Short mmCIF file of C-alpha atoms in Angstrom, two decimals:
data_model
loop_
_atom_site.label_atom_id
_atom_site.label_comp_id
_atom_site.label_asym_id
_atom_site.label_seq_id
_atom_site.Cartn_x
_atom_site.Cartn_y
_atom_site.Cartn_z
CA UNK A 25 0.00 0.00 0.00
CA UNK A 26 1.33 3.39 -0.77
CA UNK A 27 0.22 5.78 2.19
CA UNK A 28 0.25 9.46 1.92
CA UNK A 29 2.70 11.53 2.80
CA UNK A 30 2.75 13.89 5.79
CA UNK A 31 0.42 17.19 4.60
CA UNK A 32 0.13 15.17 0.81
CA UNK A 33 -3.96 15.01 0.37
CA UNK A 34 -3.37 14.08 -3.94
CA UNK A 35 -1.57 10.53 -3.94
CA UNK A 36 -2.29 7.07 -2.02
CA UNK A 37 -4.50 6.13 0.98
CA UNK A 38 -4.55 7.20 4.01
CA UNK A 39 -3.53 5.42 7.73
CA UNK A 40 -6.81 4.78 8.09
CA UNK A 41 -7.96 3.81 4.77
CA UNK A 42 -5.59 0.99 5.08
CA UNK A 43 -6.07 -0.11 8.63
CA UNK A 44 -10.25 -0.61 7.44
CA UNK A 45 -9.31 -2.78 4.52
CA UNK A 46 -7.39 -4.78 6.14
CA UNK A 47 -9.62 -5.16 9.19
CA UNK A 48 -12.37 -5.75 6.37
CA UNK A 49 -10.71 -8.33 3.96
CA UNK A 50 -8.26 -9.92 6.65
CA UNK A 51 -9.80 -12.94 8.00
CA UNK A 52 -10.25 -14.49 3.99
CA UNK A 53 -7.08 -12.45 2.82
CA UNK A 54 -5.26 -15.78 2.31
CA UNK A 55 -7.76 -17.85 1.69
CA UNK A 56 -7.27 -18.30 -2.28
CA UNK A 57 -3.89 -16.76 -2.62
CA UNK A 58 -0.70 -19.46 -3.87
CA UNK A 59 2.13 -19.77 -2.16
CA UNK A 60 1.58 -17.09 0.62
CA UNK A 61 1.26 -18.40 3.87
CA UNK A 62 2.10 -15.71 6.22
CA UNK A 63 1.64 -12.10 5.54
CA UNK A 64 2.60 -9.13 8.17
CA UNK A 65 1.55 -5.68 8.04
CA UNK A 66 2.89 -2.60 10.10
CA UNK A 67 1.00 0.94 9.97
CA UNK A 68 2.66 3.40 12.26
CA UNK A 69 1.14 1.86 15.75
CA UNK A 70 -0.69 -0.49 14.35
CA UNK A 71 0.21 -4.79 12.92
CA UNK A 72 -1.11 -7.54 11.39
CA UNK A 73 0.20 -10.64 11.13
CA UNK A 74 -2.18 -13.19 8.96
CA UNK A 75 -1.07 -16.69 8.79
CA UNK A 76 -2.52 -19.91 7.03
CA UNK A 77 -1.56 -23.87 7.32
CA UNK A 78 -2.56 -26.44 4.72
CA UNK A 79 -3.31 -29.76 5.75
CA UNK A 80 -3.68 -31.98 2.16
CA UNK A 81 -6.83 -34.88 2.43
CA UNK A 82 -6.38 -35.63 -1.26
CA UNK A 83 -4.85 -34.23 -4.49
CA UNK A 84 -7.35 -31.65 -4.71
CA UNK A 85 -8.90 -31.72 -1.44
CA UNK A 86 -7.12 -29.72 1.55
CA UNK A 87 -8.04 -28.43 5.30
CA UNK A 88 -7.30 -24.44 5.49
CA UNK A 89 -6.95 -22.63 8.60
CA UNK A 90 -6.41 -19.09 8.28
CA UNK A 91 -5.11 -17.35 11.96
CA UNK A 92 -5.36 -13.13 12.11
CA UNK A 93 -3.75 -11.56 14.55
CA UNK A 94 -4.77 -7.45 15.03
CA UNK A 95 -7.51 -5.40 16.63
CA UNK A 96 -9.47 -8.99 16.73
CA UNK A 97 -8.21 -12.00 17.10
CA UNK A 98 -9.50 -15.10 14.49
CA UNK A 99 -9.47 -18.58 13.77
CA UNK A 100 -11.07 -19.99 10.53
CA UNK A 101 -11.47 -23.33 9.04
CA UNK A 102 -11.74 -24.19 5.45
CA UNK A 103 -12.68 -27.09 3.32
CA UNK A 104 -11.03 -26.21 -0.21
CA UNK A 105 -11.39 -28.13 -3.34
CA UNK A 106 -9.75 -27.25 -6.12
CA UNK A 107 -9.62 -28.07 -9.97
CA UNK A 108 -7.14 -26.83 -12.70
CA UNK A 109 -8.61 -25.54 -15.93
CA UNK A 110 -7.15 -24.17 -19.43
CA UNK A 111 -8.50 -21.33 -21.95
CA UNK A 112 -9.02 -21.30 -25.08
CA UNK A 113 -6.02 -18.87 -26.03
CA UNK A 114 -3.96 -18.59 -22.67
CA UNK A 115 -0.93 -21.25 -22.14
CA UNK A 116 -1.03 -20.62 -18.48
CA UNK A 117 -3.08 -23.03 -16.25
CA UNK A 118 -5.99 -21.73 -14.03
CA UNK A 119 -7.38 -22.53 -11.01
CA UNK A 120 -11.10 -22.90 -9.69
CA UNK A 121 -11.38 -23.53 -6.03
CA UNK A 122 -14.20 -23.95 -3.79
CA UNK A 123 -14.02 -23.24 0.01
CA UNK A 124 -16.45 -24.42 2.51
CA UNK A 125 -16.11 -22.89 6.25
CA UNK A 126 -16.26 -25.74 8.99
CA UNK A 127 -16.50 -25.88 12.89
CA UNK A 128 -16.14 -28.85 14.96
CA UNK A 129 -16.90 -30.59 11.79
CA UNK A 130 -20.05 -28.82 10.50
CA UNK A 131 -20.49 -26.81 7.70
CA UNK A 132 -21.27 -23.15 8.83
CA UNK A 133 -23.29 -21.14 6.18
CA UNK A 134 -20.84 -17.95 4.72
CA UNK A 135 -22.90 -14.55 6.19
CA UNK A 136 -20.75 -12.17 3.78
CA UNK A 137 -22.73 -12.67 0.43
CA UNK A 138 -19.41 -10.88 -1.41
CA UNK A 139 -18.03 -14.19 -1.98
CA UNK A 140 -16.03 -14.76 -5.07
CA UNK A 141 -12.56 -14.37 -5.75
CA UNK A 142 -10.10 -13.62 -8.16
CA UNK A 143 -7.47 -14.60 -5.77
CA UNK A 144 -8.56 -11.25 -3.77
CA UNK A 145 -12.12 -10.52 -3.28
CA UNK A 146 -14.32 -9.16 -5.94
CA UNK A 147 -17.86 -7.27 -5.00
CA UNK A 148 -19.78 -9.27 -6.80
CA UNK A 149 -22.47 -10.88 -4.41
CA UNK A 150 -23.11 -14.60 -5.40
CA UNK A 151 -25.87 -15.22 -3.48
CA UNK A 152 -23.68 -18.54 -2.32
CA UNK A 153 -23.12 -19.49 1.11
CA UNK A 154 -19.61 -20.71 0.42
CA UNK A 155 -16.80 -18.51 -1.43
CA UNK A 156 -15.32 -19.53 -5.14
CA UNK A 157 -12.32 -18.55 -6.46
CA UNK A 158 -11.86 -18.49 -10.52
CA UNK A 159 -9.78 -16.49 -13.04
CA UNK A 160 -13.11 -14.64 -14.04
CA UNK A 161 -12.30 -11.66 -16.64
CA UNK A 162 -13.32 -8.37 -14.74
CA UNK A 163 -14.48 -5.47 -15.50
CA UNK A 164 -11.83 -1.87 -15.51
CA UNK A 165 -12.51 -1.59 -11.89
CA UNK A 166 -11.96 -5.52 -10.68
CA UNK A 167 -15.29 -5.31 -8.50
CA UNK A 168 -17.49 -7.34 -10.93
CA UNK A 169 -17.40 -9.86 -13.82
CA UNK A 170 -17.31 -8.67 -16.75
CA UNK A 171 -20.62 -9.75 -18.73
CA UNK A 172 -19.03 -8.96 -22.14
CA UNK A 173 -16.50 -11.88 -22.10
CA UNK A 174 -17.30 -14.93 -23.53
CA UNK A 175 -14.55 -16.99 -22.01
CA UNK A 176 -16.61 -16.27 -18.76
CA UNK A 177 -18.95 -18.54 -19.58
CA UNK A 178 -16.58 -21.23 -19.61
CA UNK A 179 -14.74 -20.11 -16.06
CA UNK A 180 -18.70 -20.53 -15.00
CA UNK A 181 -18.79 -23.84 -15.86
CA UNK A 182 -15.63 -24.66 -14.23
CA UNK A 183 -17.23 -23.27 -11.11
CA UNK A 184 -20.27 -25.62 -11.61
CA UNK A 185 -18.27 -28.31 -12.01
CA UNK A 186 -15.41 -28.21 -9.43
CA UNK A 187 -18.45 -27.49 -6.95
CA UNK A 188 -20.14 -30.80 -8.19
CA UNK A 189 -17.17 -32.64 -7.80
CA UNK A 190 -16.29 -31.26 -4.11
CA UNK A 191 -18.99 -32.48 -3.17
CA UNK A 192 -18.25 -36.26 -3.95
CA UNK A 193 -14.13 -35.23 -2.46
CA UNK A 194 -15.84 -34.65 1.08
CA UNK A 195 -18.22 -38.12 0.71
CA UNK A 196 -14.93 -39.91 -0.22
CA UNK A 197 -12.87 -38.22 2.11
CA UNK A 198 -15.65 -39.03 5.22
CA UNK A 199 -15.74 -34.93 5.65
CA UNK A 200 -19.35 -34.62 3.91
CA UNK A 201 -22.22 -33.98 6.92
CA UNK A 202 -26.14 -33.00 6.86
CA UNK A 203 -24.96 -29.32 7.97
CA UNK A 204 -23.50 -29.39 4.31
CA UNK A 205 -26.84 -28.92 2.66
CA UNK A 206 -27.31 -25.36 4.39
CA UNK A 207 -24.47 -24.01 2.29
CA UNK A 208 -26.26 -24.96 -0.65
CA UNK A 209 -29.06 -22.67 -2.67
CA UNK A 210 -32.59 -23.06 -2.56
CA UNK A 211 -34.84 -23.50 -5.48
CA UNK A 212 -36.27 -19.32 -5.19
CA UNK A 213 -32.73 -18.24 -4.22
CA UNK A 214 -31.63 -15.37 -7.17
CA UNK A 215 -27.87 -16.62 -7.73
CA UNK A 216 -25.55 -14.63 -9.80
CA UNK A 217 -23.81 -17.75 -10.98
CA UNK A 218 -27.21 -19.74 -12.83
CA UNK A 219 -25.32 -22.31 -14.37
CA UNK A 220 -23.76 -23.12 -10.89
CA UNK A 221 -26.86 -23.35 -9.06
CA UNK A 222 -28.53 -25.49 -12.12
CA UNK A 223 -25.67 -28.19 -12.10
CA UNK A 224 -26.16 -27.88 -8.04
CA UNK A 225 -29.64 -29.05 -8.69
CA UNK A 226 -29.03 -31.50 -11.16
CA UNK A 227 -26.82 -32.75 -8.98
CA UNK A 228 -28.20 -33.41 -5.56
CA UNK A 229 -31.45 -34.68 -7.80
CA UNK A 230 -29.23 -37.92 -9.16
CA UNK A 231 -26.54 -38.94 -7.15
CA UNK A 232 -26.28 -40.87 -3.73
CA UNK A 233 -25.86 -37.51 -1.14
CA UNK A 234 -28.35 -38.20 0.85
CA UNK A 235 -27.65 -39.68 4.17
CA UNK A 236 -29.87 -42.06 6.06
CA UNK A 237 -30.25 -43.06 9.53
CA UNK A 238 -27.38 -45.32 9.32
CA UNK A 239 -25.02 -43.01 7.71
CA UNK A 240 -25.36 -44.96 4.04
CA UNK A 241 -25.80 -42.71 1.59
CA UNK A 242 -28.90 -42.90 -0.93
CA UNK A 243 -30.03 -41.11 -4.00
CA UNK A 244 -33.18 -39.06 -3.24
CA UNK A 245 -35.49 -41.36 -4.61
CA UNK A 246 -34.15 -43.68 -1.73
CA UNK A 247 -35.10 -41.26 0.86
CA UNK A 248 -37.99 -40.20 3.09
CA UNK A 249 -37.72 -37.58 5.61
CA UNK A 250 -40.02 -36.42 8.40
CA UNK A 251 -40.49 -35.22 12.20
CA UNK A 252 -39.17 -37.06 14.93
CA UNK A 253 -42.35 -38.33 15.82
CA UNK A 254 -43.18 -39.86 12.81
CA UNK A 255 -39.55 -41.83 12.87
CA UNK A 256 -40.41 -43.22 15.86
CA UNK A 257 -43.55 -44.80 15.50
CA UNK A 258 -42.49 -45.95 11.66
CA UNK A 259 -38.91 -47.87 11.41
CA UNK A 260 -37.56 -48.66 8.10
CA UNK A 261 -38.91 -52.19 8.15
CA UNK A 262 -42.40 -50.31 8.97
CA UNK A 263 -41.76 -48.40 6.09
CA UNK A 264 -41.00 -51.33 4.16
CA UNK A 265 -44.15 -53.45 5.44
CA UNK A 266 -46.65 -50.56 4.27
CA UNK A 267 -45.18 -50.41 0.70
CA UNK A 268 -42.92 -47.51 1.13
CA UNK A 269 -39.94 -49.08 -0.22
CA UNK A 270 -37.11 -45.91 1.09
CA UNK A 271 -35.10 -45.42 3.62
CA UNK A 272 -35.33 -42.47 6.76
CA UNK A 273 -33.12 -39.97 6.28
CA UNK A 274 -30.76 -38.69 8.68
CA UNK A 275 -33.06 -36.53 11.43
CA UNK A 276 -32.73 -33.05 11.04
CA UNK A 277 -34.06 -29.74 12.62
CA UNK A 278 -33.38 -27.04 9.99
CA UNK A 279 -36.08 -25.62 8.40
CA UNK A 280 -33.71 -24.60 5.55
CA UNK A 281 -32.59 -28.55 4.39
CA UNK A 282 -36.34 -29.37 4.38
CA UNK A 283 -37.40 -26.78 1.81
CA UNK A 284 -34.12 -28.36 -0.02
CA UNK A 285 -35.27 -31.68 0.59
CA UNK A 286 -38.95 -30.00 -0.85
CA UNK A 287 -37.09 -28.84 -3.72
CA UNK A 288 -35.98 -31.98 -5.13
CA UNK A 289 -38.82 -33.22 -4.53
CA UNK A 290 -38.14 -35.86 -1.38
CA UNK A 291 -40.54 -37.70 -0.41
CA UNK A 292 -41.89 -36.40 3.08
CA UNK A 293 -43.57 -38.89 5.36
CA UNK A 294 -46.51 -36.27 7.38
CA UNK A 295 -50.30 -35.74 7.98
CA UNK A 296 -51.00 -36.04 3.67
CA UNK A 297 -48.59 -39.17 3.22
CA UNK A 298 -50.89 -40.60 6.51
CA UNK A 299 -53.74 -40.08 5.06
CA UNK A 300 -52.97 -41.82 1.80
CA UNK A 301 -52.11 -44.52 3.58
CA UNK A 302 -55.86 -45.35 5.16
CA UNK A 303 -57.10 -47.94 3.44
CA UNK A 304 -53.64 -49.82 3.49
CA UNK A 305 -53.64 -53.42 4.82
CA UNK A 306 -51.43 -52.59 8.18
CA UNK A 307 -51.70 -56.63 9.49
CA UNK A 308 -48.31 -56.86 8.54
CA UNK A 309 -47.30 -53.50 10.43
CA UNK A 310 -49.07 -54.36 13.76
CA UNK A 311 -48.97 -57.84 14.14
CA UNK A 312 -45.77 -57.91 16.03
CA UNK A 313 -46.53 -54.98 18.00
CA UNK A 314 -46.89 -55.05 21.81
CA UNK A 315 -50.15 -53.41 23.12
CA UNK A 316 -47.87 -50.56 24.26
CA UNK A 317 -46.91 -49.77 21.20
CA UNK A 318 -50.27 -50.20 19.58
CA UNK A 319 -51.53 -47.61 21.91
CA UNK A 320 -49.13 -45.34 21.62
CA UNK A 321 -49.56 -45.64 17.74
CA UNK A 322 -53.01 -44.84 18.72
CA UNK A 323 -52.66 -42.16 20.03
CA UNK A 324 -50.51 -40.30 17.07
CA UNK A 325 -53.23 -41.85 14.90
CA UNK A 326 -55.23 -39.50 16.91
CA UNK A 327 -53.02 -36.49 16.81
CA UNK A 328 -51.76 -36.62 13.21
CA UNK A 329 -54.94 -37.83 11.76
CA UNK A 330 -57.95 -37.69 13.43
CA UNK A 331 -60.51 -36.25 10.66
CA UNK A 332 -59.94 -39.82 9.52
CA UNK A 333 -59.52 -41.82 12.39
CA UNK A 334 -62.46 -43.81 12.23
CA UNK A 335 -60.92 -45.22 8.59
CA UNK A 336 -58.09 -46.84 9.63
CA UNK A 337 -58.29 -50.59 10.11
CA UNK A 338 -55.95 -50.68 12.73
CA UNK A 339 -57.72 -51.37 16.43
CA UNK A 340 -56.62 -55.13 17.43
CA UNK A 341 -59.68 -57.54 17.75
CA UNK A 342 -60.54 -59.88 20.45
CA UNK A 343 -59.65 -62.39 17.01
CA UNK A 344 -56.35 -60.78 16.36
CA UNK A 345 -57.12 -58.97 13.23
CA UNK A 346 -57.39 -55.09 13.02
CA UNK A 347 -60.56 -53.49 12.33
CA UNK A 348 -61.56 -50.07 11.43
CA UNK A 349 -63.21 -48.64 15.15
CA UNK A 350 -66.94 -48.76 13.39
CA UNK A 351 -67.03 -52.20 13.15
CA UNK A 352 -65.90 -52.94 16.90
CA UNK A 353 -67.77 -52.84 20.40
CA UNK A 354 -66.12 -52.38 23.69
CA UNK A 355 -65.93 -55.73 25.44
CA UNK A 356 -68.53 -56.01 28.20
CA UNK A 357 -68.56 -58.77 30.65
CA UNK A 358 -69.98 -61.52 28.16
CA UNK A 359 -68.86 -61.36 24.34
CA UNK A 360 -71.17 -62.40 21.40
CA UNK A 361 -69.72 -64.58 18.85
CA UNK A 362 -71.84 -62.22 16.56
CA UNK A 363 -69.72 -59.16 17.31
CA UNK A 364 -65.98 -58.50 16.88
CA UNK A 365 -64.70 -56.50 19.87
CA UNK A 366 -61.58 -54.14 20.87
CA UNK A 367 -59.05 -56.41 22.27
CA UNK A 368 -60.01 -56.76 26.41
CA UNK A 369 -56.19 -57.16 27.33
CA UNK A 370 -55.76 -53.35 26.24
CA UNK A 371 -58.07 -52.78 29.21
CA UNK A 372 -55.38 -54.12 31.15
CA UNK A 373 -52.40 -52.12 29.97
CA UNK A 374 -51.11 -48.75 30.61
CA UNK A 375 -49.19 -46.34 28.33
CA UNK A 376 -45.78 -44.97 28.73
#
């Protein structure tokens, strides 16, 4: 940086022009940037001292941490993958990274929309929740890509696909997680980048991301998701025995990685799926259940579905079949062969 000189208002920046881009840019400074791993500033009163250590997973795959040391004190992690890339025209190699921030081994969504890179960063605001470096062609001022250049459109999909493949690097690697899925965009989300989020789409709507219950991943054709509840009144062989042939995804709370899971259109297992499910044989689901369990299925029958209640054939008989409740009578203290009635031993049995 040239700073001004002593009672010189016409050339450089000023003490304090300096100080605030550094204090601005600092914590990502050497995020992107080769061959740098320790840079040191000193302003009249004032230092910085920015450091970064690479740990390498794979050949393209690496753990970041970036250390900044000046009015306040950081430490950031970084998932970076990275993938060479040639132009038409230039002899000189490229390089498109992606870098994903973690903590304690989640993913934690980027706040600072101003995310890409040309090794520094650019203004342009992605609308990404992770950062991207490529050798984009910018515009006079180096804030924003340059819309005019056609190469662009091939640095874009670079971008698309080095994100794509990152994504299978951190599956391979045993670094991918659920939290992952709140970096990515959401179907109504206005991204600068189209072609990225498109390929992010396509993406995530074919391949085996999707984790289950076990930590196996499926495709999300493979996958049902719902509340808590709902998982644990259903299993995967309960699933299985009502002709929902998919597995339970991996429980989540986020509101955020439902609407993705919505957006791909994953199957979701709630009040509308229950409903559709009414006039399903469920012998095969209950016959193995304990009475405790029956009644506590009966009583999220009666919470998640109880404008239909009356049409699921699932009350246990004094025969051992299930009947819809119509067609049942409480037992008294004689039965008629004529009648079928609830099951006396639930009479005898108290819930959880």
């Amino acid at each position: 940086f040239h700073l001004k000189e002593p009672d010189n208002d016409r050339f450089g920046l000023d003490e304090k022009q300096v100080c605030n881009y550094i204090e601005e840019n600092k914590d990502k400074l050497l995020l992107f940037l080769p061959n740098i791993k320790e840079l040191r500033f000193f302003i009249y009163k004032k230092s910085y001292i920015l450091k970064k250590t690479i740990s390498i997973i794979s050949s393209k795959l690496k753990l970041v941490k970036l250390y900044s040391d000046g009015v306040k004190k950081q430490k950031l992690s970084y998932l970076v993958f990275s993938n060479d890339i040639t132009l038409e025209g230039y002899k000189n190699k490229g390089k498109v990274s992606v870098a994903y921030k973690t903590e304690d081994k989640k993913f934690i969504p980027e706040k600072d929309e101003k995310n890409l890179y040309v090794y520094f960063k650019t203004q342009e605001n992605l609308g990404l929740k992770f950062n991207i470096s490529a050798p984009f062609f910018l515009s006079e001022e180096r804030a924003f890509i340059d819309r005019d250049s056609k190469l662009n459109q091939v640095v874009e999909e670079e971008c698309a696909k080095t994100v794509c493949e990152s994504i299978m690097a951190l599956i391979n690697n045993d670094k991918f997680d659920t939290s992952f899925f709140e970096l990515l965009p959401l179907r109504n989300d206005e991204i600068i980048l189209d072609v990225v989020k498109a390929k992010i789409f396509e993406f995530i709507s074919k391949k085996s991301i999707w984790i289950d219950t076990n930590n196996k991943f499926y495709s999300k054709d493979n996958i049902i998701f719902g509340n808590k509840d709902y998982m644990e009144i259903f299993g995967d062989k309960d699933l299985k025995s009502l002709g929902i042939n998919k597995k339970w995804s991996k429980f989540c709370t986020s509101p955020y990685i439902k609407t993705l899971m919505k957006d791909v259109n994953i199957d979701e297992f709630n009040s509308d799926k229950l409903l559709e499910l009414q006039s399903n044989e469920w012998h095969e689901f209950l016959k193995n259940k304990s009475h405790k369990k029956l009644l506590n299925f009966y009583n999220f029958l009666k919470m998640h579905a109880s404008e239909a209640l009356t049409n699921y054939k699932v009350i246990k008989s004094n025969a051992g079949d299930f009947l819809a409740g119509p067609d049942l009578r409480f037992p008294g203290n004689k039965l008629d062969k004529n009648f079928y009635y609830v099951d006396p031993s639930f009479f005898k049995t108290k819930e959880k």
